[in-house]
Amino acid sequence: VIIGSEEGPLQLWNISTKKKLYEFKGWNSSVCCCVSSPALDVVAVGCSDGTIHVHNIRYDEELMSFNHQIRGAVTALSFRTGVLIDLL
């Protein structure tokens, strides 16, 4: 399970053993939402500063980021795949 926090970093937990496996780098902003993608090991993280980070959790590296500071915190995210369009 991946958990986000107001402090910024994500944490990977094993819910069977109740142990933290890894703490990811943070983004100096609170995590408001997190969603897994159809691509293996990739999640999107929405932050309070209006930034969306697409992150590879296997290698702990950011793949890309988007920013919309004018609209405020990112409170919900989803991935969509379709017949005509595949979005990461």
CSV table of N, CA and C in Angstrom, one decimal:
chain,number,residue,atom,x,y,z
A,1,VAL,N,0.8,-1.2,0.0
A,1,VAL,CA,0.0,0.0,0.0
A,1,VAL,C,0.9,1.2,0.0
A,2,ILE,N,0.5,2.2,-0.8
A,2,ILE,CA,1.2,3.5,-0.8
A,2,ILE,C,0.4,4.5,0.0
A,3,ILE,N,1.1,5.3,0.9
A,3,ILE,CA,0.5,6.3,1.7
A,3,ILE,C,1.1,7.6,1.5
A,4,GLY,N,0.3,8.6,1.3
A,4,GLY,CA,0.8,10.0,1.2
A,4,GLY,C,0.5,10.8,2.4
A,5,SER,N,1.2,11.9,2.6
A,5,SER,CA,1.0,12.6,3.9
A,5,SER,C,1.2,14.1,3.6
A,6,GLU,N,0.8,14.9,4.7
A,6,GLU,CA,1.0,16.3,4.6
A,6,GLU,C,2.4,16.7,4.6
A,7,GLU,N,3.3,15.9,5.1
A,7,GLU,CA,4.8,16.2,5.0
A,7,GLU,C,5.4,16.1,3.6
A,8,GLY,N,4.7,15.4,2.7
A,8,GLY,CA,5.2,15.3,1.3
A,8,GLY,C,5.6,14.0,0.8
A,9,PRO,N,6.4,13.2,1.5
A,9,PRO,CA,6.9,11.9,0.9
A,9,PRO,C,5.8,10.8,0.9
A,10,LEU,N,5.9,10.0,0.0
A,10,LEU,CA,5.1,8.8,0.0
A,10,LEU,C,5.8,7.7,0.7
A,11,GLN,N,5.0,6.7,1.3
A,11,GLN,CA,5.6,5.6,2.0
A,11,GLN,C,5.0,4.3,1.4
A,12,LEU,N,5.8,3.3,1.2
A,12,LEU,CA,5.3,2.0,0.8
A,12,LEU,C,5.3,1.1,2.0
A,13,TRP,N,4.1,0.5,2.3
A,13,TRP,CA,3.9,-0.4,3.4
A,13,TRP,C,3.5,-1.7,3.0
A,14,ASN,N,4.0,-2.7,3.8
A,14,ASN,CA,3.5,-4.1,3.6
A,14,ASN,C,2.4,-4.3,4.7
A,15,ILE,N,1.1,-4.4,4.2
A,15,ILE,CA,0.0,-4.5,5.2
A,15,ILE,C,0.0,-5.8,5.9
A,16,SER,N,0.6,-6.8,5.4
A,16,SER,CA,0.6,-8.1,6.1
A,16,SER,C,1.5,-8.1,7.3
A,17,THR,N,2.7,-7.5,7.1
A,17,THR,CA,3.7,-7.4,8.2
A,17,THR,C,3.6,-6.1,9.0
A,18,LYS,N,2.8,-5.2,8.5
A,18,LYS,CA,2.7,-3.9,9.1
A,18,LYS,C,4.0,-3.1,9.3
A,19,LYS,N,4.8,-3.3,8.2
A,19,LYS,CA,6.1,-2.7,8.2
A,19,LYS,C,6.3,-1.7,7.0
A,20,LYS,N,7.0,-0.6,7.3
A,20,LYS,CA,7.3,0.3,6.2
A,20,LYS,C,8.4,-0.3,5.4
A,21,LEU,N,8.2,-0.4,4.1
A,21,LEU,CA,9.2,-0.9,3.2
A,21,LEU,C,10.2,0.1,2.6
A,22,TYR,N,9.6,1.3,2.3
A,22,TYR,CA,10.4,2.3,1.7
A,22,TYR,C,9.7,3.7,1.8
A,23,GLU,N,10.5,4.7,1.9
A,23,GLU,CA,10.0,6.1,1.9
A,23,GLU,C,10.6,6.8,0.7
A,24,PHE,N,9.7,7.3,-0.1
A,24,PHE,CA,10.1,7.9,-1.4
A,24,PHE,C,10.4,9.4,-1.1
A,25,LYS,N,11.2,10.0,-2.1
A,25,LYS,CA,11.5,11.4,-2.0
A,25,LYS,C,10.2,12.2,-2.0
A,26,GLY,N,10.2,13.3,-1.4
A,26,GLY,CA,9.0,14.1,-1.3
A,26,GLY,C,9.1,15.2,-2.4
A,27,TRP,N,8.1,16.1,-2.4
A,27,TRP,CA,8.0,17.2,-3.4
A,27,TRP,C,7.9,18.5,-2.7
A,28,ASN,N,8.2,18.6,-1.4
A,28,ASN,CA,8.0,19.9,-0.6
A,28,ASN,C,6.6,20.4,-0.7
A,29,SER,N,5.7,19.5,-0.8
A,29,SER,CA,4.3,19.9,-0.8
A,29,SER,C,3.5,18.7,-0.3
A,30,SER,N,2.3,19.0,0.4
A,30,SER,CA,1.5,18.0,0.9
A,30,SER,C,0.9,17.1,-0.2
A,31,VAL,N,0.8,15.8,0.0
A,31,VAL,CA,0.2,14.9,-0.9
A,31,VAL,C,-1.3,14.9,-0.6
A,32,CYS,N,-2.1,15.3,-1.7
A,32,CYS,CA,-3.6,15.3,-1.5
A,32,CYS,C,-4.2,14.1,-2.1
A,33,CYS,N,-3.6,13.5,-3.1
A,33,CYS,CA,-4.2,12.3,-3.7
A,33,CYS,C,-3.2,11.5,-4.4
A,34,CYS,N,-3.4,10.2,-4.6
A,34,CYS,CA,-2.5,9.3,-5.3
A,34,CYS,C,-3.3,8.2,-6.0
A,35,VAL,N,-2.9,7.9,-7.2
A,35,VAL,CA,-3.7,6.9,-8.0
A,35,VAL,C,-2.7,6.1,-8.8
A,36,SER,N,-2.9,4.8,-8.9
A,36,SER,CA,-2.1,3.9,-9.7
A,36,SER,C,-2.5,4.0,-11.1
A,37,SER,N,-1.5,3.8,-12.0
A,37,SER,CA,-1.8,3.9,-13.4
A,37,SER,C,-1.9,2.5,-14.0
A,38,PRO,N,-2.4,2.4,-15.3
A,38,PRO,CA,-2.4,1.1,-15.9
A,38,PRO,C,-1.0,0.5,-16.2
A,39,ALA,N,0.0,1.4,-16.2
A,39,ALA,CA,1.4,1.0,-16.4
A,39,ALA,C,2.0,0.5,-15.1
A,40,LEU,N,2.6,-0.6,-15.1
A,40,LEU,CA,3.2,-1.2,-13.9
A,40,LEU,C,4.1,-0.3,-13.2
A,41,ASP,N,4.0,-0.2,-11.9
A,41,ASP,CA,4.9,0.6,-11.0
A,41,ASP,C,4.9,2.1,-11.2
A,42,VAL,N,3.8,2.6,-11.8
A,42,VAL,CA,3.7,4.1,-12.0
A,42,VAL,C,2.4,4.6,-11.3
A,43,VAL,N,2.6,5.7,-10.6
A,43,VAL,CA,1.5,6.3,-9.9
A,43,VAL,C,1.5,7.8,-10.2
A,44,ALA,N,0.4,8.4,-10.1
A,44,ALA,CA,0.3,9.9,-10.2
A,44,ALA,C,0.0,10.4,-8.8
A,45,VAL,N,0.6,11.5,-8.4
A,45,VAL,CA,0.5,12.1,-7.1
A,45,VAL,C,0.0,13.6,-7.3
A,46,GLY,N,-1.1,13.9,-6.7
A,46,GLY,CA,-1.6,15.3,-6.7
A,46,GLY,C,-1.2,16.0,-5.4
A,47,CYS,N,-0.6,17.2,-5.5
A,47,CYS,CA,-0.1,17.9,-4.4
A,47,CYS,C,-0.9,19.2,-4.1
A,48,SER,N,-0.7,19.7,-2.9
A,48,SER,CA,-1.5,20.9,-2.5
A,48,SER,C,-1.0,22.2,-3.2
A,49,ASP,N,0.2,22.1,-3.8
A,49,ASP,CA,0.7,23.3,-4.5
A,49,ASP,C,0.2,23.3,-6.0
A,50,GLY,N,-0.7,22.4,-6.4
A,50,GLY,CA,-1.2,22.4,-7.7
A,50,GLY,C,-0.4,21.6,-8.7
A,51,THR,N,0.5,20.8,-8.2
A,51,THR,CA,1.4,20.0,-9.1
A,51,THR,C,0.9,18.6,-9.1
A,52,ILE,N,1.0,18.0,-10.3
A,52,ILE,CA,0.8,16.5,-10.5
A,52,ILE,C,2.1,15.9,-10.9
A,53,HIS,N,2.5,14.9,-10.1
A,53,HIS,CA,3.8,14.2,-10.4
A,53,HIS,C,3.4,12.8,-10.9
A,54,VAL,N,4.0,12.4,-12.0
A,54,VAL,CA,3.9,11.0,-12.4
A,54,VAL,C,5.2,10.3,-12.1
A,55,HIS,N,5.1,9.3,-11.2
A,55,HIS,CA,6.3,8.8,-10.5
A,55,HIS,C,6.4,7.3,-10.7
A,56,ASN,N,7.6,6.8,-11.0
A,56,ASN,CA,7.9,5.4,-11.1
A,56,ASN,C,8.3,4.9,-9.7
A,57,ILE,N,7.5,4.1,-9.0
A,57,ILE,CA,7.8,3.7,-7.7
A,57,ILE,C,8.9,2.6,-7.6
A,58,ARG,N,9.1,1.9,-8.6
A,58,ARG,CA,10.2,0.9,-8.6
A,58,ARG,C,11.5,1.5,-8.5
A,59,TYR,N,11.7,2.6,-9.3
A,59,TYR,CA,13.0,3.3,-9.3
A,59,TYR,C,13.1,4.6,-8.6
A,60,ASP,N,11.9,5.0,-7.9
A,60,ASP,CA,11.8,6.2,-7.2
A,60,ASP,C,12.3,7.4,-8.0
A,61,GLU,N,11.7,7.5,-9.2
A,61,GLU,CA,12.1,8.7,-10.1
A,61,GLU,C,10.8,9.2,-10.8
A,62,GLU,N,10.9,10.5,-10.9
A,62,GLU,CA,9.7,11.2,-11.5
A,62,GLU,C,9.8,11.1,-13.0
A,63,LEU,N,8.7,10.7,-13.6
A,63,LEU,CA,8.7,10.6,-15.1
A,63,LEU,C,8.3,11.9,-15.8
A,64,MET,N,7.4,12.6,-15.1
A,64,MET,CA,7.0,13.9,-15.6
A,64,MET,C,6.1,14.6,-14.6
A,65,SER,N,5.9,15.9,-14.7
A,65,SER,CA,5.1,16.7,-13.8
A,65,SER,C,4.3,17.7,-14.6
A,66,PHE,N,3.2,18.1,-14.0
A,66,PHE,CA,2.3,19.1,-14.6
A,66,PHE,C,2.0,20.1,-13.5
A,67,ASN,N,1.8,21.3,-13.8
A,67,ASN,CA,1.4,22.3,-12.8
A,67,ASN,C,0.3,23.2,-13.2
A,68,HIS,N,-0.6,23.4,-12.2
A,68,HIS,CA,-1.7,24.3,-12.4
A,68,HIS,C,-2.0,25.1,-11.1
A,69,GLN,N,-1.0,25.9,-10.7
A,69,GLN,CA,-1.0,26.6,-9.5
A,69,GLN,C,-2.2,27.5,-9.3
A,70,ILE,N,-2.7,28.0,-10.4
A,70,ILE,CA,-3.8,29.0,-10.4
A,70,ILE,C,-5.1,28.4,-9.8
A,71,ARG,N,-5.3,27.1,-10.1
A,71,ARG,CA,-6.5,26.4,-9.6
A,71,ARG,C,-6.4,25.8,-8.2
A,72,GLY,N,-5.2,25.8,-7.6
A,72,GLY,CA,-5.1,25.3,-6.2
A,72,GLY,C,-4.7,23.8,-6.2
A,73,ALA,N,-5.0,23.2,-5.0
A,73,ALA,CA,-4.6,21.9,-4.7
A,73,ALA,C,-5.2,20.9,-5.7
A,74,VAL,N,-4.5,19.8,-6.0
A,74,VAL,CA,-5.0,18.7,-6.8
A,74,VAL,C,-5.6,17.7,-5.8
A,75,THR,N,-6.9,17.6,-5.9
A,75,THR,CA,-7.7,16.7,-4.9
A,75,THR,C,-8.2,15.4,-5.5
A,76,ALA,N,-8.1,15.2,-6.8
A,76,ALA,CA,-8.5,13.9,-7.4
A,76,ALA,C,-7.8,13.7,-8.7
A,77,LEU,N,-7.5,12.5,-9.0
A,77,LEU,CA,-6.8,12.1,-10.2
A,77,LEU,C,-7.4,10.8,-10.7
A,78,SER,N,-7.3,10.5,-12.0
A,78,SER,CA,-7.6,9.2,-12.5
A,78,SER,C,-6.8,9.1,-13.9
A,79,PHE,N,-6.6,7.8,-14.2
A,79,PHE,CA,-6.0,7.5,-15.5
A,79,PHE,C,-7.1,7.0,-16.4
A,80,ARG,N,-7.0,7.3,-17.7
A,80,ARG,CA,-8.0,6.8,-18.7
A,80,ARG,C,-7.3,6.2,-19.9
A,81,THR,N,-7.7,5.0,-20.3
A,81,THR,CA,-7.3,4.4,-21.5
A,81,THR,C,-8.5,4.2,-22.4
A,82,GLY,N,-8.4,4.3,-23.6
A,82,GLY,CA,-9.5,4.1,-24.5
A,82,GLY,C,-9.1,3.6,-25.9
A,83,VAL,N,-10.1,3.4,-26.7
A,83,VAL,CA,-9.8,2.9,-28.0
A,83,VAL,C,-8.9,3.8,-28.9
A,84,LEU,N,-9.2,5.1,-28.8
A,84,LEU,CA,-8.5,6.0,-29.6
A,84,LEU,C,-7.3,6.7,-28.9
A,85,ILE,N,-7.4,6.8,-27.6
A,85,ILE,CA,-6.4,7.5,-26.9
A,85,ILE,C,-5.9,6.6,-25.7
A,86,ASP,N,-4.6,6.5,-25.6
A,86,ASP,CA,-4.0,5.9,-24.4
A,86,ASP,C,-3.2,7.0,-23.7
A,87,LEU,N,-3.6,7.2,-22.5
A,87,LEU,CA,-3.0,8.2,-21.6
A,87,LEU,C,-2.2,7.5,-20.5
A,88,LEU,N,-1.0,7.9,-20.2
A,88,LEU,CA,-0.3,7.3,-19.1
A,88,LEU,C,-0.9,7.7,-17.8
